[in-house]
Every structure is written in C-alpha cells, then in structure tokens.
Coordinates of C-alpha atoms in Angstrom, one line a residue:
X1 CA 3.5 -21.9 -8.6
X2 CA 5.8 -23.9 -10.8
X3 CA 7.8 -26.5 -9.0
X4 CA 11.5 -26.0 -8.8
X5 CA 14.2 -28.4 -9.7
X6 CA 14.4 -29.7 -6.1
X7 CA 10.7 -30.4 -6.0
X8 CA 11.0 -32.6 -9.1
X9 CA 13.2 -35.0 -7.1
X10 CA 10.7 -37.2 -5.5
X11 CA 11.7 -38.7 -2.2
X12 CA 11.7 -42.4 -1.5
X13 CA 14.5 -43.6 -3.7
X14 CA 17.0 -46.1 -2.1
X15 CA 20.5 -45.0 -1.3
X16 CA 21.8 -42.4 -3.7
X17 CA 19.0 -42.6 -6.2
X18 CA 16.5 -39.8 -6.3
X19 CA 13.7 -41.9 -7.9
X20 CA 12.8 -45.5 -7.7
X21 CA 12.6 -45.6 -11.4
X22 CA 16.3 -44.6 -11.7
X23 CA 17.3 -47.3 -9.3
X24 CA 15.3 -49.9 -11.3
X25 CA 17.0 -48.7 -14.6
X26 CA 20.5 -48.8 -13.1
X27 CA 20.0 -52.3 -11.6
X28 CA 18.7 -53.5 -15.0
X29 CA 21.7 -52.1 -16.8
X30 CA 24.0 -53.6 -14.3
X31 CA 22.5 -57.0 -14.7
X32 CA 22.7 -56.8 -18.5
X33 CA 26.3 -55.6 -18.2
X34 CA 27.2 -58.4 -15.7
X35 CA 25.7 -61.0 -18.0
X36 CA 27.7 -59.6 -21.0
X37 CA 30.9 -59.5 -19.1
X38 CA 30.3 -62.9 -17.5
X39 CA 29.9 -64.5 -21.0
X40 CA 32.9 -62.6 -22.3
X41 CA 34.8 -63.7 -19.2
X42 CA 34.8 -67.3 -20.5
X43 CA 37.0 -66.3 -23.5
X44 CA 39.2 -64.1 -21.2
X45 CA 39.7 -67.1 -18.9
X46 CA 40.7 -69.3 -21.8
X47 CA 43.2 -66.8 -23.2
X48 CA 44.6 -66.1 -19.7
X49 CA 44.9 -69.8 -18.9
X50 CA 42.7 -69.6 -15.7
X51 CA 39.6 -71.6 -14.8
X52 CA 36.4 -70.4 -16.6
X53 CA 34.7 -69.8 -13.3
X54 CA 37.3 -67.2 -12.4
X55 CA 36.7 -65.4 -15.7
X56 CA 33.0 -65.5 -15.2
X57 CA 33.2 -64.2 -11.7
X58 CA 35.6 -61.5 -12.8
X59 CA 33.3 -60.5 -15.6
X60 CA 30.2 -60.4 -13.4
X61 CA 31.9 -58.3 -10.8
X62 CA 33.2 -55.9 -13.4
X63 CA 29.9 -55.6 -15.2
X64 CA 27.8 -55.1 -12.1
X65 CA 29.8 -52.0 -11.3
X66 CA 27.5 -50.2 -13.7
X67 CA 25.0 -49.9 -10.8
X68 CA 27.3 -47.2 -9.4
X69 CA 27.2 -45.0 -12.5
X70 CA 25.2 -42.2 -11.0
X71 CA 27.2 -42.2 -7.8
X72 CA 30.7 -42.6 -9.1
X73 CA 30.7 -42.1 -12.9
X74 CA 34.5 -41.7 -13.0
X75 CA 35.1 -45.0 -11.3
X76 CA 32.7 -46.8 -13.8
X77 CA 34.6 -45.3 -16.8
X78 CA 38.0 -46.3 -15.3
X79 CA 36.7 -49.9 -14.7
X80 CA 35.5 -49.9 -18.3
X81 CA 38.9 -48.8 -19.5
X82 CA 40.6 -51.4 -17.3
X83 CA 38.6 -54.3 -18.6
X84 CA 38.9 -53.3 -22.2
X85 CA 42.1 -55.3 -22.8
X86 CA 40.1 -58.4 -21.6
X87 CA 37.7 -57.8 -24.5
X88 CA 34.7 -57.3 -22.3
X89 CA 32.6 -54.4 -20.9
X90 CA 31.3 -52.8 -24.1
X91 CA 28.0 -51.9 -22.4
X92 CA 29.9 -50.8 -19.3
X93 CA 32.1 -48.4 -21.3
X94 CA 29.3 -47.0 -23.4
X95 CA 26.9 -46.3 -20.5
X96 CA 29.7 -45.1 -18.3
X97 CA 30.8 -42.6 -20.9
X98 CA 27.3 -41.4 -21.4
X99 CA 26.7 -40.9 -17.7
X100 CA 30.0 -39.1 -17.2
X101 CA 29.3 -36.7 -20.1
X102 CA 25.8 -36.0 -18.8
X103 CA 27.1 -35.3 -15.3
X104 CA 28.3 -32.0 -13.8
X105 CA 31.9 -33.0 -14.0
X106 CA 34.4 -30.5 -15.4
X107 CA 35.0 -30.8 -19.2
X108 CA 38.7 -31.5 -18.8
X109 CA 37.9 -34.6 -16.7
X110 CA 35.3 -35.7 -19.2
X111 CA 37.7 -35.2 -22.1
X112 CA 40.6 -37.0 -20.4
X113 CA 38.6 -40.1 -19.5
X114 CA 37.0 -40.2 -23.0
X115 CA 40.5 -40.0 -24.5
X116 CA 41.6 -42.8 -22.3
X117 CA 38.6 -44.9 -23.3
X118 CA 39.2 -44.1 -27.0
X119 CA 42.9 -45.0 -26.8
X120 CA 42.3 -48.2 -24.9
X121 CA 39.6 -49.3 -27.4
X122 CA 41.9 -48.3 -30.3
X123 CA 44.8 -50.4 -29.0
X124 CA 42.6 -53.4 -28.3
X125 CA 40.9 -53.1 -31.7
X126 CA 44.3 -52.9 -33.5
X127 CA 45.6 -55.9 -31.7
X128 CA 42.5 -57.9 -32.2
X129 CA 42.4 -57.0 -36.0
X130 CA 46.0 -58.0 -36.4
X131 CA 45.4 -61.3 -34.6
X132 CA 42.4 -62.0 -36.8
X133 CA 44.4 -61.1 -39.9
X134 CA 47.2 -63.4 -38.8
X135 CA 44.9 -66.3 -38.2
X136 CA 43.4 -65.8 -41.7
X137 CA 40.0 -64.7 -40.4
X138 CA 40.1 -61.5 -42.5
X139 CA 40.9 -61.2 -46.2
X140 CA 43.9 -59.0 -46.7
X141 CA 42.8 -56.0 -48.6
X142 CA 45.7 -53.7 -47.8
X143 CA 47.7 -52.2 -45.0
X144 CA 45.1 -49.5 -44.4
X145 CA 42.4 -52.0 -43.3
X146 CA 43.6 -52.7 -39.8
X147 CA 43.9 -49.0 -38.8
X148 CA 40.6 -48.2 -40.5
X149 CA 38.8 -51.0 -38.5
X150 CA 40.4 -50.0 -35.3
X151 CA 39.6 -46.2 -35.6
X152 CA 36.1 -46.9 -36.7
X153 CA 35.4 -49.3 -33.8
X154 CA 36.9 -46.9 -31.3
X155 CA 34.9 -44.0 -32.6
X156 CA 31.8 -46.0 -32.7
X157 CA 32.2 -47.1 -29.0
X158 CA 33.2 -43.7 -27.6
X159 CA 31.9 -40.8 -29.8
X160 CA 28.1 -41.5 -29.8
X161 CA 27.7 -42.0 -26.0
X162 CA 30.0 -39.0 -25.3
X163 CA 28.1 -36.6 -27.7
X164 CA 24.7 -37.9 -26.5
X165 CA 25.7 -37.4 -22.8
X166 CA 26.9 -33.9 -23.5
X167 CA 23.7 -33.0 -25.2
X168 CA 21.5 -34.5 -22.5
X169 CA 23.6 -32.8 -19.8
X170 CA 23.3 -29.4 -21.5
X171 CA 19.6 -29.8 -22.0
X172 CA 19.1 -30.8 -18.4
X173 CA 21.0 -27.8 -17.2
X174 CA 19.0 -25.5 -19.6
X175 CA 15.7 -26.9 -18.2
X176 CA 16.9 -26.3 -14.6
X177 CA 18.0 -22.8 -15.5
X178 CA 14.6 -22.1 -17.1
X179 CA 12.8 -23.5 -14.1
X180 CA 14.9 -21.3 -11.8
X181 CA 14.3 -18.3 -14.0
X182 CA 10.5 -19.0 -14.0
X183 CA 10.5 -19.3 -10.2
X184 CA 12.4 -16.0 -10.0
X185 CA 10.0 -14.3 -12.3
X186 CA 7.0 -15.6 -10.3
X187 CA 8.6 -14.3 -7.1
X188 CA 9.2 -10.9 -8.7
X189 CA 5.6 -10.8 -9.9
X190 CA 4.4 -11.7 -6.5
X191 CA 6.6 -8.9 -5.0
X192 CA 5.3 -6.5 -7.6
X193 CA 1.7 -7.4 -6.8
X194 CA 2.4 -6.8 -3.1
X195 CA 3.9 -3.5 -3.9
X196 CA 1.0 -2.6 -6.1
X197 CA -1.4 -3.5 -3.2
X198 CA 0.6 -1.2 -0.9
X199 CA 0.5 1.6 -3.5
X200 CA -3.2 1.1 -3.9
X201 CA -3.7 1.2 -0.1
X202 CA -1.5 4.3 0.1
X203 CA -3.5 6.0 -2.7
X204 CA -6.8 5.2 -0.9
X205 CA -5.4 6.7 2.4
X206 CA -4.2 9.8 0.5
X207 CA -7.6 10.1 -1.1
X208 CA -9.4 9.8 2.3
X209 CA -7.1 12.4 3.8
X210 CA -7.6 14.7 0.9
X211 CA -11.4 14.5 1.1
X212 CA -11.3 15.0 4.8
X213 CA -9.1 18.0 4.4
X214 CA -11.3 19.5 1.7
X215 CA -14.5 19.0 3.7
X216 CA -13.0 20.5 6.8
X217 CA -11.7 23.6 4.9
X218 CA -14.9 24.2 2.9
X219 CA -17.6 23.2 5.4
X220 CA -16.1 24.0 8.8
X221 CA -15.4 27.6 7.9
X222 CA -18.9 28.4 6.7
X223 CA -20.6 26.6 9.5
X224 CA -18.4 28.4 12.0
X225 CA -19.5 31.7 10.6
X226 CA -23.1 30.6 10.8
X227 CA -22.6 29.9 14.5
X228 CA -20.9 33.2 15.0
X229 CA -23.7 35.1 13.3
X230 CA -26.3 33.2 15.3
X231 CA -24.5 34.2 18.5
X232 CA -24.5 37.8 17.4
X233 CA -28.2 37.6 16.6
X234 CA -28.9 36.4 20.1
X235 CA -27.0 39.4 21.5
X236 CA -28.5 42.2 19.4
X237 CA -32.1 41.0 18.8
X238 CA -34.7 43.6 19.9
X239 CA -37.9 42.8 18.0
X240 CA -39.7 39.8 19.3
X241 CA -36.8 38.9 21.5
X242 CA -38.2 35.6 22.5
X243 CA -38.6 34.3 19.0
X244 CA -35.3 35.8 17.8
X245 CA -33.4 34.2 20.6
X246 CA -35.1 30.8 20.0
X247 CA -34.3 30.9 16.3
X248 CA -30.8 32.1 16.9
X249 CA -30.3 29.3 19.4
X250 CA -31.6 26.8 16.9
X251 CA -29.2 28.0 14.3
X252 CA -26.4 27.8 16.8
X253 CA -27.3 24.3 17.8
X254 CA -27.6 23.2 14.2
X255 CA -24.2 24.6 13.4
X256 CA -22.6 22.9 16.4
X257 CA -24.3 19.6 15.5
X258 CA -23.1 19.9 11.9
X259 CA -19.5 20.6 13.0
X260 CA -19.6 17.7 15.5
X261 CA -21.0 15.2 12.9
X262 CA -18.5 16.5 10.3
X263 CA -15.5 15.9 12.6
X264 CA -16.8 12.5 13.5
X265 CA -16.9 11.6 9.8
X266 CA -13.5 13.1 9.3
X267 CA -12.1 11.0 12.2
X268 CA -13.5 7.8 10.6
X269 CA -12.1 8.7 7.2
X270 CA -8.6 9.4 8.6
X271 CA -8.6 6.1 10.5
X272 CA -9.6 4.2 7.4
X273 CA -13.2 3.6 8.4
X274 CA -13.8 1.6 5.2
X275 CA -13.0 -1.5 7.3
X276 CA -9.9 -3.6 7.6
X277 CA -9.4 -6.2 5.0
X278 CA -8.6 -9.8 6.0
X279 CA -5.0 -10.8 5.6
X280 CA -4.4 -12.2 2.2
X281 CA -7.4 -10.5 0.7
X282 CA -6.3 -9.4 -2.8
X283 CA -6.6 -5.9 -4.1
X284 CA -7.2 -5.5 -7.9
X285 CA -4.4 -3.9 -9.7
X286 CA -7.0 -1.7 -11.4
X287 CA -7.2 0.2 -8.0
X288 CA -3.8 1.6 -8.8
X289 CA -5.1 2.9 -12.1
X290 CA -8.2 4.3 -10.5
X291 CA -6.0 6.1 -7.9
X292 CA -3.8 7.5 -10.7
X293 CA -6.8 8.7 -12.6
X294 CA -8.2 10.4 -9.5
X295 CA -4.9 12.1 -8.9
X296 CA -4.9 13.4 -12.5
X297 CA -8.5 14.6 -12.1
X298 CA -7.5 16.4 -8.9
X299 CA -4.9 18.3 -10.8
X300 CA -7.5 19.6 -13.2
X301 CA -10.0 20.3 -10.5
X302 CA -7.5 22.4 -8.6
X303 CA -7.5 24.9 -11.4
X304 CA -11.1 25.7 -10.6
X305 CA -10.6 26.0 -6.9
X306 CA -10.2 29.2 -4.8
X307 CA -7.3 31.5 -5.6
X308 CA -5.5 34.4 -4.1
X309 CA -8.0 36.8 -5.8
X310 CA -10.7 35.4 -3.4
X311 CA -8.9 36.4 -0.3
X312 CA -10.5 39.8 -0.2
X313 CA -13.9 38.2 -0.1
X314 CA -12.7 35.8 2.5
X315 CA -11.5 38.6 4.7
X316 CA -14.7 40.5 4.1
X317 CA -16.8 37.6 5.4
X318 CA -14.8 37.6 8.6
X319 CA -15.2 41.3 9.0
X320 CA -19.0 40.9 8.5
X321 CA -18.9 38.5 11.4
X322 CA -17.5 41.1 13.7
X323 CA -13.8 40.3 13.4
X324 CA -11.3 43.2 13.0
X325 CA -9.0 42.0 10.2
X326 CA -6.2 43.9 8.4
X327 CA -4.9 42.6 5.1
X328 CA -1.3 43.6 4.2
X329 CA 0.3 42.7 0.9
X330 CA 4.1 43.0 0.2
X331 CA 5.7 42.8 -3.2
X332 CA 4.2 42.8 -6.7
X333 CA 1.0 40.8 -7.0
X334 CA 1.3 38.0 -9.5
X335 CA -0.4 34.7 -10.2
X336 CA 0.9 31.2 -9.3
X337 CA 0.0 27.7 -10.2
X338 CA -3.4 26.5 -9.1
X339 CA -2.1 24.2 -6.3
X340 CA -0.1 27.1 -4.7
X341 CA -3.0 29.6 -4.8
X342 CA -5.5 27.1 -3.5
X343 CA -3.2 26.0 -0.6
X344 CA -2.5 29.6 0.3
X345 CA -6.3 30.4 0.3
X346 CA -7.0 27.3 2.5
X347 CA -4.3 28.2 5.0
X348 CA -5.7 31.7 5.4
X349 CA -9.2 30.4 5.6
X350 CA -8.5 27.8 8.3
X351 CA -6.4 30.3 10.3
X352 CA -9.3 32.8 10.3
X353 CA -11.7 30.0 11.3
X354 CA -9.5 29.2 14.3
X355 CA -9.6 32.8 15.3
X356 CA -13.4 32.7 15.3
X357 CA -13.3 29.6 17.4
X358 CA -10.7 30.3 19.9
X359 CA -10.1 34.1 20.0
X360 CA -13.5 35.7 19.1
X361 CA -13.1 39.5 19.0
X362 CA -9.4 39.5 18.7
X363 CA -7.8 41.8 16.1
X364 CA -6.2 39.8 13.3
X365 CA -3.5 40.6 10.8
X366 CA -3.2 38.8 7.4
X367 CA 0.2 39.4 5.8
X368 CA 1.0 38.2 2.3
X369 CA 4.5 38.5 0.7
X370 CA 5.2 38.0 -3.0
X371 CA 8.9 37.1 -3.3
X372 CA 11.2 36.1 -6.2
X373 CA 10.9 32.3 -5.8
X374 CA 8.3 31.9 -3.0
X375 CA 5.1 33.1 -1.6
X376 CA 4.8 33.7 2.1
X377 CA 1.7 34.2 4.3
X378 CA 1.1 34.9 8.0
X379 CA -2.1 35.1 10.0
X380 CA -1.6 36.5 13.5
X381 CA -4.2 37.4 16.1
X382 CA -3.9 39.4 19.3
X383 CA -5.3 38.0 22.6
X384 CA -9.1 38.1 22.7
X385 CA -10.6 41.0 24.6
X386 CA -12.3 38.8 27.1
X387 CA -11.1 35.4 28.3
X388 CA -14.6 33.8 28.1
X389 CA -15.6 35.2 24.8
X390 CA -14.8 32.0 23.0
X391 CA -16.8 30.0 25.5
X392 CA -20.0 32.0 24.7
X393 CA -20.0 30.6 21.2
X394 CA -18.9 27.1 22.2
X395 CA -17.6 26.0 18.8
X396 CA -16.5 22.4 18.8
X397 CA -12.9 21.7 17.7
X398 CA -11.6 18.4 16.3
X399 CA -7.9 19.4 16.1
X400 CA -7.7 18.7 12.4
X401 CA -7.3 22.2 11.1
X402 CA -3.6 22.7 11.9
X403 CA -2.8 19.1 10.7
X404 CA -4.6 19.8 7.4
X405 CA -2.7 23.1 6.9
X406 CA 0.6 21.4 7.5
X407 CA -0.2 18.5 5.2
X408 CA -1.1 20.9 2.4
X409 CA 2.0 23.1 2.7
X410 CA 4.5 20.3 3.1
X411 CA 2.9 18.4 0.3
X412 CA 4.0 21.2 -2.0
X413 CA 7.5 21.3 -0.6
X414 CA 6.8 24.4 1.6
X415 CA 7.4 25.2 5.3
X416 CA 4.7 25.5 7.9
X417 CA 5.1 26.9 11.4
X418 CA 2.5 27.8 14.0
X419 CA 2.4 28.6 17.7
X420 CA 1.5 31.1 20.4
X421 CA 3.0 34.6 20.4
X422 CA 4.7 36.3 23.3
X423 CA 1.8 38.7 23.6
X424 CA -0.7 35.9 24.1
X425 CA -2.0 35.5 20.6
X426 CA -1.5 32.9 18.0
X427 CA 0.5 33.0 14.7
X428 CA 0.3 30.8 11.6
X429 CA 3.1 31.1 9.1
X430 CA 3.6 29.3 5.8
X431 CA 6.0 29.6 2.9
X432 CA 5.3 28.0 -0.5
X433 CA 7.5 27.7 -3.5
X434 CA 6.5 29.9 -6.4
X435 CA 6.7 27.0 -8.9

C-alpha cells in the first residue's frame, strides 16, 4: 500500500527534527546567518559606540536563532524584525518569513508578521537611504528616489520568501491530502474486495443449497416410489415367488442405498464440502460474475420446470403406488410465474413423498386455492392404518424435505407452516404470492 504522510517521516532525527537531513540544513543556515550577523555586528557596534566584540557576539546569537525556525517560526521572524534596525539579519528575516508562510500557522498571523517585517525593513531602508544621500553617497535625482529605493528593498526582502512559502505550504498540504485520499481509496477498495468475497461465498452457498434442494425433490420422490413399488411387489408376487421376492428385495435395497448415498451427498453440499479455504486466500472477483450468471440462467431454467398442470400426473403416481389421494381445487384456475408454479409443485411433491415414507396407506388430501393475490396449497394425511406400516418399507430419511420446502416458499416471500394434526396425521401448508 502507499505510505501515508506519517510514514514519510523517518525516525531518528534529533530533537524536533523529523529527518537528519532537515537538522543538517537548519544548522547550516544558522551558521551562515550567524556569520552574516556577526560581520554586520561590527558596524552595529561602531554606530552604537560599544566594543566590536559585543556587536559580534550579539550578531552571532541573533543569527544562530535560525536553527529554531521549524520549532518556533514566529520567534525567528520576531527576532529578525527586532534586529532589522541594527542593519543585520537579512538571511534570518528571509528564511524566517519563508518558514512561517510554509507552516500551518493561521493566515492572519502570517500576514501580521509579514507586515511587521515589511514596515521594519521599509523604515530602515528610508533612514539608510536618507543617510547615504546626506553623506553624498547617492546622486540626487529627485525626491522620489528615497521612497522608491525603500519600497523596492522592502518588497524584495519580504515578498519573494512570503509568496514562495505560501506556495510550498499549499503544495505540501495538497500532497498530504492526496496521500490521505489515496489511502482512503485503497481502504475502500480492500473493503469492497472483502465484501465481494463474502458475496461470492454467499452465492456459492446458495448454489449448493439450491442443487441439494433440487436433487432431493427430483430424485428422492422417484426413488421413494421405487421402494414402495418394490415392497408391494414382495407382498403380491405369486408366480415364482422366490425369484420375485429376491428381485423385489434387490430393488428395495438399491432404492434405500440410493437414498442414503443421496442424502450423504446433500449433507456434504449443505455443509460446504468443497473444503475450507485458508485464511487470507483470495477469491477472484470473477466468481461474483459467475454466480450472477448462474442466477440469471436459473431464472430461465425455471420456466422449463414442473408447473401446476403436472400436479394431476404427480397425484396419479401416488395413487398408482397404493395411496388414496383426493385433489381439491378452489377458485378459478390460472397460470402464475414459473418460480411460483415450480415451488408449488415441489411442495406438493415433497409432502406426498413424506406420506409414503412415514404414513404409508394413509388417506391424503391435496387442497389448492386460487385467490386474488396469492396461491395456497395444503397437503394433509390421516393417521396410517397400522402403526408399523412405515417400518415395513424402511425408507431412510435425512430430514431435509421440510427444510427445503420452507426455503423455497420463504425465498419467494411466502408463508410455510407444517406440523401434526389433532387427529394424529400431518399437515403441510404454504401460501405463495401470485406475483
């Protein structure tokens, strides 16, 4: 990732400096300023009537204050303004103004100190120009010359460092803002990638659940009927009873094994049997697109799935297996969207399969109701005629049928209810929105 503004500040600088290079630069500037002020201190001592050593020491001390420019830029500018009447500290004033303008100080403080420096330089320049003119050092060219020289000198000392400092400070703040924005964008991209990974994992889980539900609804029902037919064959076989019983038992065993293996596979798929990924393992963002394409293809495939018109055939298959089933329809028959009709078919199919498994021989009622804005269905069976009738067939049960029905119905925004009846039977009810 791109380093932030804080990481650009390398550790190890002495005192208040963030880099050793900055410390070396400030010390070098302070030495140059001390030498300048020390040399100019000789003339100041002569004009003030004090020993030259005092002027030199004063100049060296004043010039060396430039080493504090990053820590206390206001103090450096004030010292530069204070030593301006002594005709020293040009480098101190210029670098101090630049540092102050480039810092994070409020603009009013920068403007006030820059104005003080300009006024101080202007006054000193006027006095010095008049003194030079009085001593005959300058040729008199008019009354405008002294103000012109003073203003030009003051602007030359204060304006360039002030403008350059403002530009450098604005550019520095812009770069820091861009770095922070870049870091923020990278964090957002990382968050989006994590969310995309979560969506891809969710899509894979949904796909596993959908496949498990489809396989359960399609295969389990037919295999259950096969087992029921095999059990009936065992009971009614008359010709070559030994061979018929053996073949029927073989069909029953095969059906039971197929159901057991199927439900084992469904259990693996529901628990994510594809294996756990290691933490940090990336998931291609293309997986989201694949999941979206699969969802779109499912919407098309659902149009070719079973519909309400196939319920008569479904009920007929159960009747052929020996179940007494009554189909009751209320309201005007009409068509619905493919998802609603397929879900209704699967609910009825699974409910009849459960009757074959757990209440063989029980009379069953399938009720369908076409309403204005919804479609309702109910599959209710009476208690089986014999308590051990289900045990004769010995159909294995994985417990996924009711879960799959509820997932289908609630996925379309419907309501699913199931449970035993007061008479000892079992009832499955579902209501689906018409659109």
